[in-house]
Amino acid sequence: MDQNKAIDDVNQYLLASMPNLKHIYALSGTSDSFGLFALDDLINVRMPYLKTLTVVAQGALKLGFHGHAQLLKHLTMHTVAHALDYSEPSGSSDDETNCSLQTHVLLSVPRVHAESLVLLDIGPIAPTNIWAPFFGTNEASNVPDLNTLPNFLCLRILRLVFGVQASQSEDRHMHRASKHRNSPGPETSVGIYPLFPQLESLTVEQYPYNILLFLENFPRGQLLHLKLYKCLHHFYELSLCVFSRLQSACIDIPEAPHASKEQDEETWISKTFSVSTLRSLSLRASAAHQVDLPSTYQLHCLQNLDLSIGMRSVEVEKLLVELKHLRSLRVTITEVLSKTHEYLSRSIRPKKYTKSKYTRVLSTTLEQLTICLVDLAASRQRRALAKTAWLAARVPSLLSLHTQQEHLQVLASCINNVQANKQAPVDARHLSNMRLCTILL
């Protein structure tokens, strides 16, 4: 039996076995002799009835369905590719075959009706001609039209995963080429770019051009959720303050391109801590150096905070005191790397705790605390875990305390010491009901 016949038999069997199929999640590295996805026939037949379609393929992916694409509401398509290699285009044509990304490892999206989609999650895709596979509705006839520019009228969730970063020389070429290829940058006329009147959640990964300009093409004032990963170009010019309704942000902070990278990171973080609408914030950066947190916070509504950035343990207490509504906190504690940092760290520590200082409750809302220790000497690990135990004693609302597996036994010992200390000027009875948990890095 040849491969095409076997694939056809599988599709027919699945159609007969699942006559009411409405959701498809397919993972495969198999295609037929025409390069089409192995379950393309199944998808095409069930398209009028599908509510969700998720396709993940190992390598190049092509789907051939067209007929009822306007009925599809949720589309998730990703290829599992090891790398995306950049090459010079063969000419000045706008044809996709001349895209500066080698297309054999890129996602080949079928023609899909843009106006019916509620969720779209695709990648890896080229950073040019993003919207070419999508079509809209003819205004005169009010029917789907393959020649009509798309407007994503119902789209609420959008995730775009681009290829790996280009080299500097290739990046310059791609920037020039973008002006002639329906680039997602604002240099393209407004009429060519889609509208997103209902968009609430946007995720962008590895965008290789100016991320600041790219985001201007989306309705920043209505976005509620934003995620940015490995968007290097012009990142430090970006301010989250322009997202006036933003409730959650998950940001991968790239390393600054020059010597003052710590200062740039601290300045950017300081501006982000002034976004008063945020309820959830996750910031990730290299833990190879420490970052000083801002002196004032305006995160009045924040409930969940994940700081995967290098910081000192003495700053955790300040976070709890300042953020009055925090329910979950995750921090990364790193080594003091210089004598200057050590001096500054010691200079801000209280020289002597008064009884009122010890008994002050740090938070009455925090329920989960995660402490991740990175590159600490053994003696400092023990000290940091002891501080964590005493900090937990001053958070009566705490339900669970998390750390790495290798530190769990020492942390448990430190908590036992706090509970056994009859002279401690703090009520630590809640520690007996608190759960100790392991975190996965």
Short mmCIF file of C-alpha atoms in Angstrom, two decimals:
data_model
loop_
_atom_site.label_atom_id
_atom_site.label_comp_id
_atom_site.label_asym_id
_atom_site.label_seq_id
_atom_site.Cartn_x
_atom_site.Cartn_y
_atom_site.Cartn_z
CA MET A 1 0.00 0.00 0.00
CA ASP A 2 1.52 3.35 -1.02
CA GLN A 3 1.66 6.34 1.32
CA ASN A 4 -1.13 8.30 -0.38
CA LYS A 5 -3.50 5.32 -0.17
CA ALA A 6 -2.66 4.81 3.51
CA ILE A 7 -3.26 8.49 4.28
CA ASP A 8 -6.57 8.39 2.39
CA ASP A 9 -7.68 5.31 4.36
CA VAL A 10 -6.84 7.01 7.67
CA ASN A 11 -8.87 10.08 6.74
CA GLN A 12 -11.87 7.95 5.71
CA TYR A 13 -11.67 5.90 8.90
CA LEU A 14 -11.58 8.99 11.10
CA LEU A 15 -14.51 10.54 9.23
CA ALA A 16 -16.58 7.40 9.70
CA SER A 17 -15.59 6.99 13.35
CA MET A 18 -16.24 10.60 14.43
CA PRO A 19 -19.27 11.94 12.55
CA ASN A 20 -19.75 14.77 15.08
CA LEU A 21 -16.15 15.95 15.17
CA LYS A 22 -15.92 19.65 16.13
CA HIS A 23 -12.39 20.00 17.53
CA ILE A 24 -9.18 18.83 15.87
CA TYR A 25 -5.72 18.79 17.47
CA ALA A 26 -3.25 17.19 15.08
CA LEU A 27 0.49 16.57 15.53
CA SER A 28 2.26 14.95 12.62
CA GLY A 29 5.42 14.86 10.56
CA THR A 30 3.75 13.07 7.67
CA SER A 31 2.53 14.54 4.37
CA ASP A 32 1.32 13.04 1.11
CA SER A 33 3.20 13.10 -2.18
CA PHE A 34 1.80 16.56 -2.91
CA GLY A 35 3.25 17.95 0.33
CA LEU A 36 -0.18 18.37 1.92
CA PHE A 37 -0.82 17.68 5.59
CA ALA A 38 -1.82 14.07 6.23
CA LEU A 39 -5.22 14.98 7.71
CA ASP A 40 -6.06 17.61 5.12
CA ASP A 41 -9.04 15.64 3.77
CA LEU A 42 -10.47 15.19 7.25
CA ILE A 43 -10.11 18.90 7.99
CA ASN A 44 -11.65 19.89 4.66
CA VAL A 45 -14.73 17.70 5.14
CA ARG A 46 -15.32 18.74 8.74
CA MET A 47 -14.56 22.43 8.17
CA PRO A 48 -18.23 23.58 8.22
CA TYR A 49 -18.62 22.07 11.70
CA LEU A 50 -15.24 22.79 13.30
CA LYS A 51 -15.02 25.14 16.24
CA THR A 52 -11.28 24.78 16.79
CA LEU A 53 -8.40 23.63 14.63
CA THR A 54 -4.92 23.12 16.07
CA VAL A 55 -2.22 21.75 13.78
CA VAL A 56 1.41 21.21 14.79
CA ALA A 57 3.76 19.70 12.23
CA GLN A 58 7.39 18.68 12.29
CA GLY A 59 8.87 20.63 9.42
CA ALA A 60 7.19 22.46 6.55
CA LEU A 61 3.39 22.54 6.78
CA LYS A 62 0.85 23.02 3.97
CA LEU A 63 -2.91 22.85 4.31
CA GLY A 64 -5.12 22.80 1.25
CA PHE A 65 -8.61 23.49 2.58
CA HIS A 66 -10.59 26.40 1.12
CA GLY A 67 -14.26 25.55 0.89
CA HIS A 68 -15.72 26.53 4.24
CA ALA A 69 -12.85 28.45 5.80
CA GLN A 70 -15.19 31.36 6.60
CA LEU A 71 -16.82 29.19 9.28
CA LEU A 72 -13.63 28.59 11.24
CA LYS A 73 -13.49 30.40 14.58
CA HIS A 74 -10.25 29.22 16.23
CA LEU A 75 -7.10 28.53 14.25
CA THR A 76 -3.79 27.43 15.76
CA MET A 77 -1.04 26.43 13.35
CA HIS A 78 2.62 25.87 14.17
CA THR A 79 5.51 24.05 12.64
CA VAL A 80 8.23 22.50 14.75
CA ALA A 81 11.37 23.81 13.04
CA HIS A 82 14.91 23.79 14.44
CA ALA A 83 15.98 27.07 12.82
CA LEU A 84 15.02 29.64 10.26
CA ASP A 85 17.86 30.58 7.93
CA TYR A 86 17.97 33.95 6.27
CA SER A 87 19.12 34.31 2.68
CA GLU A 88 19.26 37.09 0.13
CA PRO A 89 16.16 37.25 -2.07
CA SER A 90 16.75 36.44 -5.72
CA GLY A 91 15.14 39.60 -7.05
CA SER A 92 12.97 42.60 -6.30
CA SER A 93 9.65 40.84 -6.89
CA ASP A 94 7.01 40.92 -4.18
CA ASP A 95 6.31 37.25 -4.75
CA GLU A 96 6.43 35.12 -1.59
CA THR A 97 9.00 32.86 -3.20
CA ASN A 98 11.50 35.72 -2.96
CA CYS A 99 10.96 36.23 0.74
CA SER A 100 14.24 36.77 2.53
CA LEU A 101 13.37 33.88 4.85
CA GLN A 102 13.81 30.44 3.38
CA THR A 103 10.23 29.29 2.97
CA HIS A 104 10.87 25.56 3.31
CA VAL A 105 10.84 25.90 7.08
CA LEU A 106 8.04 28.46 7.30
CA LEU A 107 4.37 27.98 7.93
CA SER A 108 2.23 27.76 4.80
CA VAL A 109 -1.13 29.10 5.97
CA PRO A 110 -4.20 28.16 3.89
CA ARG A 111 -6.62 30.82 2.68
CA VAL A 112 -8.69 31.61 5.74
CA HIS A 113 -11.59 34.00 6.18
CA ALA A 114 -10.31 36.69 8.55
CA GLU A 115 -13.65 38.04 9.75
CA SER A 116 -14.83 34.81 11.37
CA LEU A 117 -11.72 34.16 13.48
CA VAL A 118 -11.87 34.67 17.23
CA LEU A 119 -8.44 33.16 17.97
CA LEU A 120 -5.42 33.05 15.68
CA ASP A 121 -2.10 31.47 16.71
CA ILE A 122 0.41 30.91 13.90
CA GLY A 123 4.14 30.50 13.39
CA PRO A 124 6.90 30.50 12.55
CA ILE A 125 6.02 33.00 9.83
CA ALA A 126 7.96 35.49 7.74
CA PRO A 127 7.84 39.09 9.02
CA THR A 128 6.52 40.27 5.64
CA ASN A 129 3.22 39.51 3.93
CA ILE A 130 1.79 38.30 7.23
CA TRP A 131 -1.81 38.76 6.18
CA ALA A 132 -1.58 37.46 2.60
CA PRO A 133 -3.33 34.10 3.37
CA PHE A 134 -6.38 35.84 4.84
CA PHE A 135 -9.35 37.27 2.99
CA GLY A 136 -12.28 39.45 4.01
CA THR A 137 -15.88 40.15 3.02
CA ASN A 138 -16.94 42.02 -0.07
CA GLU A 139 -18.76 45.15 1.11
CA ALA A 140 -21.14 45.21 -1.85
CA SER A 141 -22.27 41.57 -1.72
CA ASN A 142 -21.50 40.93 1.99
CA VAL A 143 -20.02 37.54 1.16
CA PRO A 144 -16.47 36.21 1.68
CA ASP A 145 -14.21 37.31 -1.15
CA LEU A 146 -10.68 35.98 -1.76
CA ASN A 147 -9.70 39.31 -3.32
CA THR A 148 -10.84 41.46 -0.40
CA LEU A 149 -8.36 42.77 2.14
CA PRO A 150 -8.91 41.23 5.58
CA ASN A 151 -10.30 42.88 8.65
CA PHE A 152 -10.27 40.71 11.76
CA LEU A 153 -13.62 41.92 13.06
CA CYS A 154 -14.16 39.15 15.65
CA LEU A 155 -10.54 38.39 16.59
CA ARG A 156 -9.89 38.60 20.33
CA ILE A 157 -6.69 36.57 20.75
CA LEU A 158 -3.69 36.84 18.41
CA ARG A 159 -0.29 35.15 18.69
CA LEU A 160 2.37 35.68 16.02
CA VAL A 161 5.65 33.74 16.15
CA PHE A 162 8.29 34.97 13.72
CA GLY A 163 11.61 33.49 12.64
CA VAL A 164 14.96 33.89 14.36
CA GLN A 165 16.77 37.20 14.27
CA ALA A 166 18.66 38.26 11.17
CA SER A 167 22.26 39.43 11.19
CA GLN A 168 22.87 43.18 11.10
CA SER A 169 23.53 43.29 7.35
CA GLU A 170 20.54 41.09 6.58
CA ASP A 171 18.39 43.12 8.95
CA ARG A 172 19.21 46.31 7.01
CA HIS A 173 18.25 44.63 3.76
CA MET A 174 15.03 43.26 5.26
CA HIS A 175 14.10 46.70 6.57
CA ARG A 176 14.49 48.19 3.08
CA ALA A 177 12.58 45.33 1.50
CA SER A 178 9.75 45.64 4.02
CA LYS A 179 8.58 48.89 2.44
CA HIS A 180 7.66 47.02 -0.72
CA ARG A 181 6.05 43.90 0.76
CA ASN A 182 3.05 44.93 2.81
CA SER A 183 5.32 45.16 5.82
CA PRO A 184 3.56 45.23 9.18
CA GLY A 185 5.43 48.44 9.91
CA PRO A 186 3.63 51.81 9.76
CA GLU A 187 5.56 52.80 6.63
CA THR A 188 2.86 50.85 4.77
CA SER A 189 -0.30 52.78 3.94
CA VAL A 190 -3.04 52.44 6.53
CA GLY A 191 -5.52 50.97 4.05
CA ILE A 192 -3.41 47.84 3.55
CA TYR A 193 -3.17 46.96 7.23
CA PRO A 194 -6.02 44.99 8.83
CA LEU A 195 -8.32 46.29 11.53
CA PHE A 196 -8.67 44.55 14.91
CA PRO A 197 -11.70 46.19 16.58
CA GLN A 198 -12.20 43.39 19.16
CA LEU A 199 -8.58 42.43 19.89
CA GLU A 200 -7.89 41.93 23.60
CA SER A 201 -4.81 39.69 23.78
CA LEU A 202 -1.65 40.04 21.68
CA THR A 203 1.50 37.88 21.78
CA VAL A 204 4.51 38.66 19.58
CA GLU A 205 7.61 36.47 19.50
CA GLN A 206 10.93 37.17 17.74
CA TYR A 207 9.78 40.08 15.62
CA PRO A 208 12.97 41.09 13.77
CA TYR A 209 12.09 44.72 12.91
CA ASN A 210 11.22 47.77 15.03
CA ILE A 211 8.85 46.40 17.67
CA LEU A 212 7.78 49.89 18.67
CA LEU A 213 6.46 50.64 15.17
CA PHE A 214 4.96 47.18 14.79
CA LEU A 215 2.79 47.57 17.89
CA GLU A 216 1.44 50.89 16.61
CA ASN A 217 -0.58 48.92 14.06
CA PHE A 218 -2.69 47.32 16.78
CA PRO A 219 -5.36 48.98 18.97
CA ARG A 220 -3.10 49.61 21.96
CA GLY A 221 -5.77 51.47 23.86
CA GLN A 222 -8.07 48.44 24.00
CA LEU A 223 -5.57 45.62 24.62
CA LEU A 224 -5.97 43.86 27.96
CA HIS A 225 -3.14 41.31 27.67
CA LEU A 226 0.30 41.70 26.07
CA LYS A 227 3.19 39.24 25.75
CA LEU A 228 6.51 40.07 24.08
CA TYR A 229 9.37 37.57 23.68
CA LYS A 230 12.76 38.20 22.08
CA CYS A 231 11.74 41.42 20.34
CA LEU A 232 15.14 43.10 20.35
CA HIS A 233 14.95 46.07 18.04
CA HIS A 234 14.04 49.42 19.68
CA PHE A 235 12.68 47.58 22.72
CA TYR A 236 13.89 50.17 25.22
CA GLU A 237 11.91 52.87 23.42
CA LEU A 238 8.71 50.98 24.20
CA SER A 239 6.47 52.20 27.01
CA LEU A 240 3.58 50.13 28.32
CA CYS A 241 1.87 53.32 29.45
CA VAL A 242 0.34 53.73 25.98
CA PHE A 243 -1.66 50.53 26.59
CA SER A 244 -4.21 52.39 28.67
CA ARG A 245 -6.39 49.39 29.58
CA LEU A 246 -3.65 46.79 29.99
CA GLN A 247 -4.37 44.27 32.74
CA SER A 248 -1.59 41.71 32.26
CA ALA A 249 1.86 41.88 30.68
CA CYS A 250 4.51 39.19 30.22
CA ILE A 251 7.70 40.74 28.88
CA ASP A 252 11.05 39.18 27.99
CA ILE A 253 13.55 42.03 28.48
CA PRO A 254 16.42 41.71 25.99
CA GLU A 255 19.95 42.68 26.91
CA ALA A 256 20.67 46.31 26.12
CA PRO A 257 23.06 46.72 23.17
CA HIS A 258 25.65 48.85 24.98
CA ALA A 259 27.64 49.14 28.20
CA SER A 260 24.94 50.80 30.32
CA LYS A 261 22.60 47.81 30.05
CA GLU A 262 21.87 47.61 33.81
CA GLN A 263 20.85 51.27 33.84
CA ASP A 264 18.67 50.82 30.75
CA GLU A 265 16.93 47.81 32.27
CA GLU A 266 16.32 49.63 35.54
CA THR A 267 14.94 52.68 33.73
CA TRP A 268 12.59 50.53 31.64
CA ILE A 269 11.42 48.55 34.68
CA SER A 270 10.84 51.79 36.58
CA LYS A 271 8.55 53.07 33.81
CA THR A 272 6.69 49.76 33.76
CA PHE A 273 6.08 49.97 37.51
CA SER A 274 4.04 53.11 36.82
CA VAL A 275 1.34 51.29 34.77
CA SER A 276 -1.45 51.50 37.32
CA THR A 277 -3.96 49.32 35.42
CA LEU A 278 -1.88 46.13 35.62
CA ARG A 279 -3.20 43.20 37.64
CA SER A 280 -0.57 40.70 36.53
CA LEU A 281 3.05 41.43 35.56
CA SER A 282 5.85 39.07 34.53
CA LEU A 283 9.30 40.42 33.69
CA ARG A 284 12.15 38.18 32.58
CA ALA A 285 15.76 39.21 32.07
CA SER A 286 19.24 37.81 32.48
CA ALA A 287 20.04 36.92 36.09
CA ALA A 288 23.75 37.48 35.41
CA HIS A 289 23.55 40.91 37.03
CA GLN A 290 21.34 42.50 39.64
CA VAL A 291 18.70 45.11 38.92
CA ASP A 292 17.63 47.68 41.48
CA LEU A 293 13.86 48.06 41.66
CA PRO A 294 12.33 51.55 41.48
CA SER A 295 11.87 53.55 44.65
CA THR A 296 8.16 54.19 44.04
CA TYR A 297 5.44 51.94 42.64
CA GLN A 298 2.11 52.79 41.05
CA LEU A 299 0.96 49.21 40.59
CA HIS A 300 -2.11 49.82 42.73
CA CYS A 301 -4.17 46.94 41.28
CA LEU A 302 -1.40 44.34 40.95
CA GLN A 303 -2.28 40.85 42.19
CA ASN A 304 0.35 38.64 40.52
CA LEU A 305 4.02 39.55 40.09
CA ASP A 306 6.77 37.40 38.56
CA LEU A 307 10.22 39.02 38.56
CA SER A 308 12.65 36.63 36.90
CA ILE A 309 15.40 39.21 37.15
CA GLY A 310 18.39 39.36 39.46
CA MET A 311 17.59 41.11 42.74
CA ARG A 312 18.58 41.14 46.40
CA SER A 313 16.56 39.43 49.10
CA VAL A 314 16.22 42.68 51.06
CA GLU A 315 13.99 44.05 48.31
CA VAL A 316 11.34 41.35 48.67
CA GLU A 317 10.07 42.91 51.89
CA LYS A 318 9.62 46.26 50.18
CA LEU A 319 7.61 44.65 47.41
CA LEU A 320 5.21 43.14 49.92
CA VAL A 321 4.81 46.39 51.83
CA GLU A 322 4.22 48.51 48.71
CA LEU A 323 1.92 46.17 46.77
CA LYS A 324 -1.17 46.06 48.95
CA HIS A 325 -3.24 43.64 46.85
CA LEU A 326 -0.58 41.11 45.86
CA ARG A 327 -1.73 37.48 45.91
CA SER A 328 1.19 35.76 44.16
CA LEU A 329 4.87 36.77 44.08
CA ARG A 330 7.83 35.08 42.39
CA VAL A 331 11.34 36.53 42.68
CA THR A 332 14.88 35.52 41.71
CA ILE A 333 17.61 36.14 44.29
CA THR A 334 21.17 36.45 42.97
CA GLU A 335 24.64 37.10 44.31
CA VAL A 336 25.89 40.61 45.03
CA LEU A 337 28.42 40.90 42.26
CA SER A 338 30.54 43.90 43.23
CA LYS A 339 31.86 45.73 46.29
CA THR A 340 29.74 48.73 45.29
CA HIS A 341 26.58 46.64 45.23
CA GLU A 342 27.58 45.02 48.53
CA TYR A 343 28.06 48.44 50.14
CA LEU A 344 24.74 49.71 48.82
CA SER A 345 23.02 46.53 49.95
CA ARG A 346 24.42 46.82 53.47
CA SER A 347 23.67 50.55 53.64
CA ILE A 348 19.94 50.06 53.10
CA ARG A 349 19.63 47.24 55.65
CA PRO A 350 18.20 48.27 59.01
CA LYS A 351 21.01 48.28 61.54
CA LYS A 352 18.71 47.17 64.33
CA TYR A 353 15.18 45.87 64.26
CA THR A 354 12.83 47.23 66.89
CA LYS A 355 10.09 45.00 68.21
CA SER A 356 7.49 46.89 66.16
CA LYS A 357 9.62 46.36 63.07
CA TYR A 358 9.76 42.61 63.65
CA THR A 359 6.04 42.26 64.34
CA ARG A 360 4.84 44.37 61.43
CA VAL A 361 2.71 42.31 59.09
CA LEU A 362 4.07 42.59 55.57
CA SER A 363 0.97 41.47 53.69
CA THR A 364 -2.53 40.23 54.44
CA THR A 365 -3.31 39.25 50.83
CA LEU A 366 -0.29 37.23 49.65
CA GLU A 367 -1.13 33.54 49.27
CA GLN A 368 1.78 32.18 47.21
CA LEU A 369 5.46 33.10 47.43
CA THR A 370 8.16 31.64 45.16
CA ILE A 371 11.85 32.20 45.87
CA CYS A 372 14.35 31.11 43.23
CA LEU A 373 18.04 31.21 44.20
CA VAL A 374 20.53 31.67 41.36
CA ASP A 375 24.35 31.65 41.58
CA LEU A 376 24.50 32.06 45.35
CA ALA A 377 27.38 30.75 47.43
CA ALA A 378 26.40 28.04 49.93
CA SER A 379 26.63 30.40 52.92
CA ARG A 380 24.45 32.98 51.20
CA GLN A 381 21.93 30.33 50.22
CA ARG A 382 21.41 29.42 53.87
CA ARG A 383 21.15 33.10 54.81
CA ALA A 384 18.64 33.82 52.04
CA LEU A 385 16.49 30.83 53.05
CA ALA A 386 16.56 31.89 56.70
CA LYS A 387 15.40 35.37 55.69
CA THR A 388 12.66 33.78 53.59
CA ALA A 389 11.41 31.78 56.59
CA TRP A 390 11.22 34.90 58.76
CA LEU A 391 9.54 36.80 55.94
CA ALA A 392 6.93 34.05 55.61
CA ALA A 393 6.26 34.33 59.34
CA ARG A 394 5.18 37.93 58.81
CA VAL A 395 2.66 37.06 56.07
CA PRO A 396 -0.28 35.42 57.88
CA SER A 397 -2.24 34.95 54.63
CA LEU A 398 0.52 32.80 53.05
CA LEU A 399 -0.74 29.38 51.94
CA SER A 400 2.25 28.03 50.00
CA LEU A 401 5.99 28.69 49.78
CA HIS A 402 7.95 27.48 46.73
CA THR A 403 11.64 27.02 46.01
CA GLN A 404 13.97 24.68 44.11
CA GLN A 405 14.12 21.03 45.11
CA GLU A 406 17.73 21.28 46.32
CA HIS A 407 16.80 24.04 48.79
CA LEU A 408 13.57 22.55 50.11
CA GLN A 409 15.09 20.66 53.04
CA VAL A 410 17.08 23.66 54.29
CA LEU A 411 14.05 25.92 53.95
CA ALA A 412 11.94 23.47 55.95
CA SER A 413 14.61 23.49 58.66
CA CYS A 414 14.61 27.29 58.74
CA ILE A 415 10.84 27.36 59.10
CA ASN A 416 11.02 24.85 61.95
CA ASN A 417 13.54 27.11 63.68
CA VAL A 418 11.18 30.06 63.39
CA GLN A 419 8.30 28.03 64.82
CA ALA A 420 10.48 26.73 67.68
CA ASN A 421 11.73 30.20 68.61
CA LYS A 422 9.55 31.09 71.60
CA GLN A 423 11.22 34.51 71.89
CA ALA A 424 10.39 35.54 68.34
CA PRO A 425 8.31 38.75 68.37
CA VAL A 426 5.96 37.46 65.68
CA ASP A 427 2.95 35.15 65.58
CA ALA A 428 4.00 32.31 63.26
CA ARG A 429 1.24 29.82 63.93
CA HIS A 430 0.07 29.95 60.32
CA LEU A 431 3.36 28.34 59.22
CA SER A 432 2.14 24.96 60.43
CA ASN A 433 -0.58 25.00 57.76
CA MET A 434 1.59 26.45 55.01
CA ARG A 435 2.60 24.09 52.18
CA LEU A 436 6.23 23.81 50.99
CA CYS A 437 6.41 23.12 47.26
CA THR A 438 9.04 22.49 44.62
CA ILE A 439 9.33 24.75 41.59
CA LEU A 440 10.34 23.61 38.13
CA LEU A 441 12.82 25.86 36.34
#
